[in-house]
mmCIF file of C-alpha atoms in Angstrom:
data_model
loop_
_atom_site.group_PDB
_atom_site.id
_atom_site.type_symbol
_atom_site.label_atom_id
_atom_site.label_comp_id
_atom_site.label_asym_id
_atom_site.label_seq_id
_atom_site.Cartn_x
_atom_site.Cartn_y
_atom_site.Cartn_z
ATOM 1 C CA UNK A 67 9.660 -35.816 -12.616
ATOM 2 C CA UNK A 68 8.095 -33.189 -10.344
ATOM 3 C CA UNK A 69 11.167 -30.953 -10.646
ATOM 4 C CA UNK A 70 10.991 -31.173 -14.444
ATOM 5 C CA UNK A 71 7.304 -30.286 -14.357
ATOM 6 C CA UNK A 72 7.893 -27.143 -12.298
ATOM 7 C CA UNK A 73 10.864 -26.064 -14.409
ATOM 8 C CA UNK A 74 8.651 -26.334 -17.496
ATOM 9 C CA UNK A 75 5.797 -24.504 -15.761
ATOM 10 C CA UNK A 76 7.996 -21.594 -14.697
ATOM 11 C CA UNK A 77 9.497 -21.369 -18.205
ATOM 12 C CA UNK A 78 6.007 -21.143 -19.740
ATOM 13 C CA UNK A 79 4.976 -18.443 -17.258
ATOM 14 C CA UNK A 80 8.064 -16.369 -18.054
ATOM 15 C CA UNK A 81 7.264 -16.631 -21.769
ATOM 16 C CA UNK A 82 3.733 -15.405 -21.120
ATOM 17 C CA UNK A 83 5.068 -12.499 -19.105
ATOM 18 C CA UNK A 84 7.428 -11.520 -21.896
ATOM 19 C CA UNK A 85 4.620 -11.572 -24.452
ATOM 20 C CA UNK A 86 2.478 -9.196 -22.386
ATOM 21 C CA UNK A 87 4.564 -6.216 -23.484
ATOM 22 C CA UNK A 88 1.652 -4.622 -25.370
ATOM 23 C CA UNK A 89 -0.172 -3.978 -22.077
ATOM 24 C CA UNK A 90 0.448 -0.293 -21.506
ATOM 25 C CA UNK A 91 -0.778 0.673 -18.030
ATOM 26 C CA UNK A 92 1.116 -0.350 -14.907
ATOM 27 C CA UNK A 93 -1.139 -1.426 -12.055
ATOM 28 C CA UNK A 94 0.753 0.739 -9.560
ATOM 29 C CA UNK A 95 -2.169 1.011 -7.131
ATOM 30 C CA UNK A 96 -2.161 -2.736 -6.569
ATOM 31 C CA UNK A 97 1.645 -2.812 -6.547
ATOM 32 C CA UNK A 98 1.974 -0.451 -3.585
ATOM 33 C CA UNK A 99 2.726 -3.318 -1.205
ATOM 34 C CA UNK A 100 2.038 -2.260 2.350
ATOM 35 C CA UNK A 101 3.771 -4.635 4.765
ATOM 36 C CA UNK A 102 7.434 -4.269 5.767
ATOM 37 C CA UNK A 103 8.021 -8.030 5.672
ATOM 38 C CA UNK A 104 6.685 -8.661 2.142
ATOM 39 C CA UNK A 105 8.400 -5.513 0.874
ATOM 40 C CA UNK A 106 11.709 -6.841 2.199
ATOM 41 C CA UNK A 107 11.099 -10.270 0.650
ATOM 42 C CA UNK A 108 9.970 -8.913 -2.735
ATOM 43 C CA UNK A 109 8.320 -11.427 -5.045
ATOM 44 C CA UNK A 110 9.534 -14.242 -2.772
ATOM 45 C CA UNK A 111 6.555 -13.448 -0.524
ATOM 46 C CA UNK A 112 4.347 -14.837 -3.304
ATOM 47 C CA UNK A 113 5.480 -18.282 -2.166
ATOM 48 C CA UNK A 114 4.883 -17.530 1.533
ATOM 49 C CA UNK A 115 1.759 -15.336 1.601
ATOM 50 C CA UNK A 116 0.789 -16.208 5.159
ATOM 51 C CA UNK A 117 -0.884 -12.991 6.389
ATOM 52 C CA UNK A 118 -3.265 -10.284 5.180
ATOM 53 C CA UNK A 119 -0.596 -8.922 2.808
ATOM 54 C CA UNK A 120 -1.299 -12.035 0.714
ATOM 55 C CA UNK A 121 -4.073 -9.981 -0.910
ATOM 56 C CA UNK A 122 -1.382 -8.054 -2.806
ATOM 57 C CA UNK A 123 1.062 -10.907 -3.434
ATOM 58 C CA UNK A 124 -0.910 -14.142 -3.778
ATOM 59 C CA UNK A 125 -4.630 -14.395 -2.937
ATOM 60 C CA UNK A 126 -4.255 -18.132 -2.315
ATOM 61 C CA UNK A 127 -2.463 -17.160 0.897
ATOM 62 C CA UNK A 128 -5.673 -15.557 2.198
ATOM 63 C CA UNK A 129 -6.701 -19.110 3.106
ATOM 64 C CA UNK A 130 -4.044 -19.174 5.846
ATOM 65 C CA UNK A 131 -5.725 -16.335 7.789
ATOM 66 C CA UNK A 132 -7.509 -18.096 10.656
ATOM 67 C CA UNK A 133 -8.858 -15.072 12.561
ATOM 68 C CA UNK A 134 -10.218 -11.621 11.787
ATOM 69 C CA UNK A 135 -7.418 -9.344 10.552
ATOM 70 C CA UNK A 136 -7.270 -5.626 9.846
ATOM 71 C CA UNK A 137 -4.594 -3.600 8.067
ATOM 72 C CA UNK A 138 -4.477 0.181 7.693
ATOM 73 C CA UNK A 139 -1.959 2.575 6.170
ATOM 74 C CA UNK A 140 -1.902 6.310 5.533
ATOM 75 C CA UNK A 141 1.104 8.213 4.225
ATOM 76 C CA UNK A 142 2.119 11.360 2.395
ATOM 77 C CA UNK A 143 4.020 10.842 -0.841
ATOM 78 C CA UNK A 144 6.061 13.399 -2.738
ATOM 79 C CA UNK A 145 4.234 16.330 -4.371
ATOM 80 C CA UNK A 146 1.397 16.201 -1.824
ATOM 81 C CA UNK A 147 0.125 12.787 -2.863
ATOM 82 C CA UNK A 148 -1.963 11.129 -0.146
ATOM 83 C CA UNK A 149 -1.747 7.322 -0.109
ATOM 84 C CA UNK A 150 -4.030 5.129 1.971
ATOM 85 C CA UNK A 151 -4.908 1.459 2.327
ATOM 86 C CA UNK A 152 -7.528 -0.283 4.448
ATOM 87 C CA UNK A 153 -7.953 -4.063 4.368
ATOM 88 C CA UNK A 154 -9.880 -6.590 6.412
ATOM 89 C CA UNK A 155 -10.019 -10.387 6.264
ATOM 90 C CA UNK A 156 -12.245 -12.902 7.993
ATOM 91 C CA UNK A 157 -12.383 -16.722 7.859
ATOM 92 C CA UNK A 158 -15.563 -18.789 7.494
ATOM 93 C CA UNK A 159 -16.164 -22.399 8.440
ATOM 94 C CA UNK A 160 -17.354 -23.520 5.002
ATOM 95 C CA UNK A 161 -16.386 -21.102 2.239
ATOM 96 C CA UNK A 162 -12.777 -20.292 3.046
ATOM 97 C CA UNK A 163 -11.457 -16.845 3.970
ATOM 98 C CA UNK A 164 -12.616 -13.543 2.479
ATOM 99 C CA UNK A 165 -10.862 -10.175 2.287
ATOM 100 C CA UNK A 166 -12.226 -6.748 1.444
ATOM 101 C CA UNK A 167 -10.545 -3.387 1.198
ATOM 102 C CA UNK A 168 -9.590 -0.285 -0.687
ATOM 103 C CA UNK A 169 -6.386 1.526 -1.588
ATOM 104 C CA UNK A 170 -6.118 5.016 -3.030
ATOM 105 C CA UNK A 171 -3.787 7.731 -4.279
ATOM 106 C CA UNK A 172 -5.202 11.265 -4.006
ATOM 107 C CA UNK A 173 -3.858 14.683 -4.977
ATOM 108 C CA UNK A 174 -6.322 17.046 -3.270
ATOM 109 C CA UNK A 175 -5.193 20.273 -4.894
ATOM 110 C CA UNK A 176 -3.363 20.796 -8.179
ATOM 111 C CA UNK A 177 -2.731 24.392 -9.225
ATOM 112 C CA UNK A 178 -3.759 25.059 -12.829
ATOM 113 C CA UNK A 179 -2.087 27.810 -14.811
ATOM 114 C CA UNK A 180 -3.640 30.316 -17.165
ATOM 115 C CA UNK A 181 -2.015 32.754 -19.562
ATOM 116 C CA UNK A 182 -2.914 36.410 -20.070
ATOM 117 C CA UNK A 183 -1.686 37.455 -23.536
ATOM 118 C CA UNK A 184 -2.367 41.135 -22.829
ATOM 119 C CA UNK A 185 -0.250 41.235 -19.702
ATOM 120 C CA UNK A 186 1.999 38.472 -21.068
ATOM 121 C CA UNK A 187 2.023 36.593 -17.799
ATOM 122 C CA UNK A 188 1.039 33.283 -16.306
ATOM 123 C CA UNK A 189 -1.423 33.228 -13.416
ATOM 124 C CA UNK A 190 -3.237 30.658 -11.282
ATOM 125 C CA UNK A 191 -6.529 29.906 -13.027
ATOM 126 C CA UNK A 192 -7.926 27.426 -10.517
ATOM 127 C CA UNK A 193 -7.478 24.015 -8.948
ATOM 128 C CA UNK A 194 -7.903 20.381 -9.915
ATOM 129 C CA UNK A 195 -8.522 17.205 -7.927
ATOM 130 C CA UNK A 196 -7.054 13.815 -8.864
ATOM 131 C CA UNK A 197 -7.924 10.418 -7.388
ATOM 132 C CA UNK A 198 -7.119 6.800 -8.184
ATOM 133 C CA UNK A 199 -8.982 4.195 -6.149
ATOM 134 C CA UNK A 200 -9.057 0.412 -6.091
ATOM 135 C CA UNK A 201 -11.783 -1.654 -4.414
ATOM 136 C CA UNK A 202 -10.888 -5.273 -3.842
ATOM 137 C CA UNK A 203 -12.707 -8.452 -2.850
ATOM 138 C CA UNK A 204 -10.392 -11.392 -2.209
ATOM 139 C CA UNK A 205 -11.008 -15.041 -1.438
ATOM 140 C CA UNK A 206 -8.785 -17.974 -0.520
ATOM 141 C CA UNK A 207 -9.535 -21.587 0.332
ATOM 142 C CA UNK A 208 -7.516 -24.665 1.211
ATOM 143 C CA UNK A 209 -8.047 -27.587 -1.150
ATOM 144 C CA UNK A 210 -6.148 -29.823 1.269
ATOM 145 C CA UNK A 211 -3.449 -29.350 3.898
ATOM 146 C CA UNK A 212 -0.843 -28.433 1.287
ATOM 147 C CA UNK A 213 -2.650 -26.672 -1.579
ATOM 148 C CA UNK A 214 -4.634 -23.425 -1.569
ATOM 149 C CA UNK A 215 -6.368 -21.449 -4.303
ATOM 150 C CA UNK A 216 -7.340 -17.779 -4.313
ATOM 151 C CA UNK A 217 -8.979 -15.024 -6.317
ATOM 152 C CA UNK A 218 -9.063 -11.214 -6.295
ATOM 153 C CA UNK A 219 -11.867 -9.224 -7.928
ATOM 154 C CA UNK A 220 -10.737 -5.618 -8.429
ATOM 155 C CA UNK A 221 -12.673 -2.494 -9.381
ATOM 156 C CA UNK A 222 -10.859 0.707 -10.370
ATOM 157 C CA UNK A 223 -11.909 4.346 -10.645
ATOM 158 C CA UNK A 224 -9.775 7.287 -11.759
ATOM 159 C CA UNK A 225 -10.978 10.870 -11.715
ATOM 160 C CA UNK A 226 -9.567 14.250 -12.693
ATOM 161 C CA UNK A 227 -11.885 17.203 -12.072
ATOM 162 C CA UNK A 228 -11.333 20.950 -12.231
ATOM 163 C CA UNK A 229 -13.118 24.234 -11.627
ATOM 164 C CA UNK A 230 -11.600 25.857 -14.708
ATOM 165 C CA UNK A 231 -13.658 25.885 -17.918
ATOM 166 C CA UNK A 232 -10.617 25.726 -20.181
ATOM 167 C CA UNK A 233 -9.532 22.395 -18.640
ATOM 168 C CA UNK A 234 -11.439 19.182 -19.300
ATOM 169 C CA UNK A 235 -12.404 16.677 -16.604
ATOM 170 C CA UNK A 236 -11.803 12.965 -17.134
ATOM 171 C CA UNK A 237 -13.003 9.763 -15.511
ATOM 172 C CA UNK A 238 -12.184 6.107 -15.994
ATOM 173 C CA UNK A 239 -13.663 2.881 -14.648
ATOM 174 C CA UNK A 240 -12.523 -0.684 -14.989
ATOM 175 C CA UNK A 241 -11.943 -4.055 -13.434
ATOM 176 C CA UNK A 242 -9.542 -6.962 -13.374
ATOM 177 C CA UNK A 243 -8.917 -10.329 -11.742
ATOM 178 C CA UNK A 244 -5.975 -12.004 -9.984
ATOM 179 C CA UNK A 245 -5.653 -15.779 -9.659
ATOM 180 C CA UNK A 246 -3.486 -17.392 -6.975
ATOM 181 C CA UNK A 247 -2.044 -20.846 -6.268
ATOM 182 C CA UNK A 248 0.006 -21.908 -3.252
ATOM 183 C CA UNK A 249 1.590 -25.317 -2.657
ATOM 184 C CA UNK A 250 3.450 -26.098 0.573
ATOM 185 C CA UNK A 251 5.871 -28.806 -0.536
ATOM 186 C CA UNK A 252 7.253 -29.381 2.969
ATOM 187 C CA UNK A 253 7.762 -27.469 6.226
ATOM 188 C CA UNK A 254 10.447 -25.208 4.742
ATOM 189 C CA UNK A 255 9.655 -25.080 1.019
ATOM 190 C CA UNK A 256 6.602 -23.767 -0.810
ATOM 191 C CA UNK A 257 5.690 -22.607 -4.312
ATOM 192 C CA UNK A 258 3.383 -19.691 -5.010
ATOM 193 C CA UNK A 259 2.067 -18.386 -8.323
ATOM 194 C CA UNK A 260 -0.143 -15.355 -8.840
ATOM 195 C CA UNK A 261 -1.407 -14.381 -12.265
ATOM 196 C CA UNK A 262 -1.931 -10.643 -11.885
ATOM 197 C CA UNK A 263 -4.596 -8.909 -13.970
ATOM 198 C CA UNK A 264 -5.629 -12.085 -15.759
ATOM 199 C CA UNK A 265 -8.575 -10.397 -17.486
ATOM 200 C CA UNK A 266 -6.241 -7.913 -19.202
ATOM 201 C CA UNK A 267 -3.343 -10.219 -19.981
ATOM 202 C CA UNK A 268 -5.211 -13.393 -20.953
ATOM 203 C CA UNK A 269 -8.608 -12.427 -22.364
ATOM 204 C CA UNK A 270 -8.088 -8.708 -23.158
ATOM 205 C CA UNK A 271 -11.371 -7.968 -21.382
ATOM 206 C CA UNK A 272 -10.139 -6.139 -18.279
ATOM 207 C CA UNK A 273 -8.572 -2.723 -17.921
ATOM 208 C CA UNK A 274 -9.838 0.852 -17.847
ATOM 209 C CA UNK A 275 -12.408 2.561 -20.051
ATOM 210 C CA UNK A 276 -12.059 6.349 -20.099
ATOM 211 C CA UNK A 277 -14.827 8.895 -20.512
ATOM 212 C CA UNK A 278 -13.179 9.772 -23.829
ATOM 213 C CA UNK A 279 -13.878 6.238 -25.096
ATOM 214 C CA UNK A 280 -10.280 5.008 -25.032
ATOM 215 C CA UNK A 281 -9.402 1.720 -23.318
ATOM 216 C CA UNK A 282 -6.222 0.818 -21.446
ATOM 217 C CA UNK A 283 -5.266 -2.703 -20.425
ATOM 218 C CA UNK A 284 -3.361 -3.331 -17.226
ATOM 219 C CA UNK A 285 0.132 -4.713 -17.147
ATOM 220 C CA UNK A 286 0.397 -8.018 -15.333
ATOM 221 C CA UNK A 287 1.150 -11.671 -15.877
ATOM 222 C CA UNK A 288 2.645 -14.350 -13.636
ATOM 223 C CA UNK A 289 4.448 -13.689 -10.394
ATOM 224 C CA UNK A 290 6.320 -16.697 -9.029
ATOM 225 C CA UNK A 291 7.821 -17.071 -5.566
#
């Protein structure tokens, strides 16, 4: 009976994920994935989620963190893109375990071109600065020895600014929510489900609002491991 229930549950989640095709913006900031172990395991880590990386894979796993934890990452991506992540997690006696952190992608200098019709040549007109940043507050709590629940509250900012009058500057702000569930069936088997960007995919209330007035919803849906 239990096996039938979970087969039906996973089928329903896959259907929901398929129907989320109209969501147009990939949440690549949140999908960076910072730990070597969860990166190697892929989505399977959603069903394990036993360290601070659970913030990115299944917030229910935050409940398993029993001491203060800190995670930091800084790297240089292609085309001079600076990537950084800083996360901390701390358990409490009554309210479960909390996590707080930020992750960002920054391009500090983008050369902008101008065109001189008299000289018929292209020249450097100035520079632009681009930044995407995510602030995250996570929470996880054990319901009993086998079941944990978790939640991520996420705030996003995107900015493109320039010192050239002929180029416009843009900004966007938004939010979204992740919901996590983790069930340890026995000592070697567990089931994890994270519904990523639930505000965008379920209620159409999350996402980004640009300074131009346009709105983008985040891609997301269920992740099962």
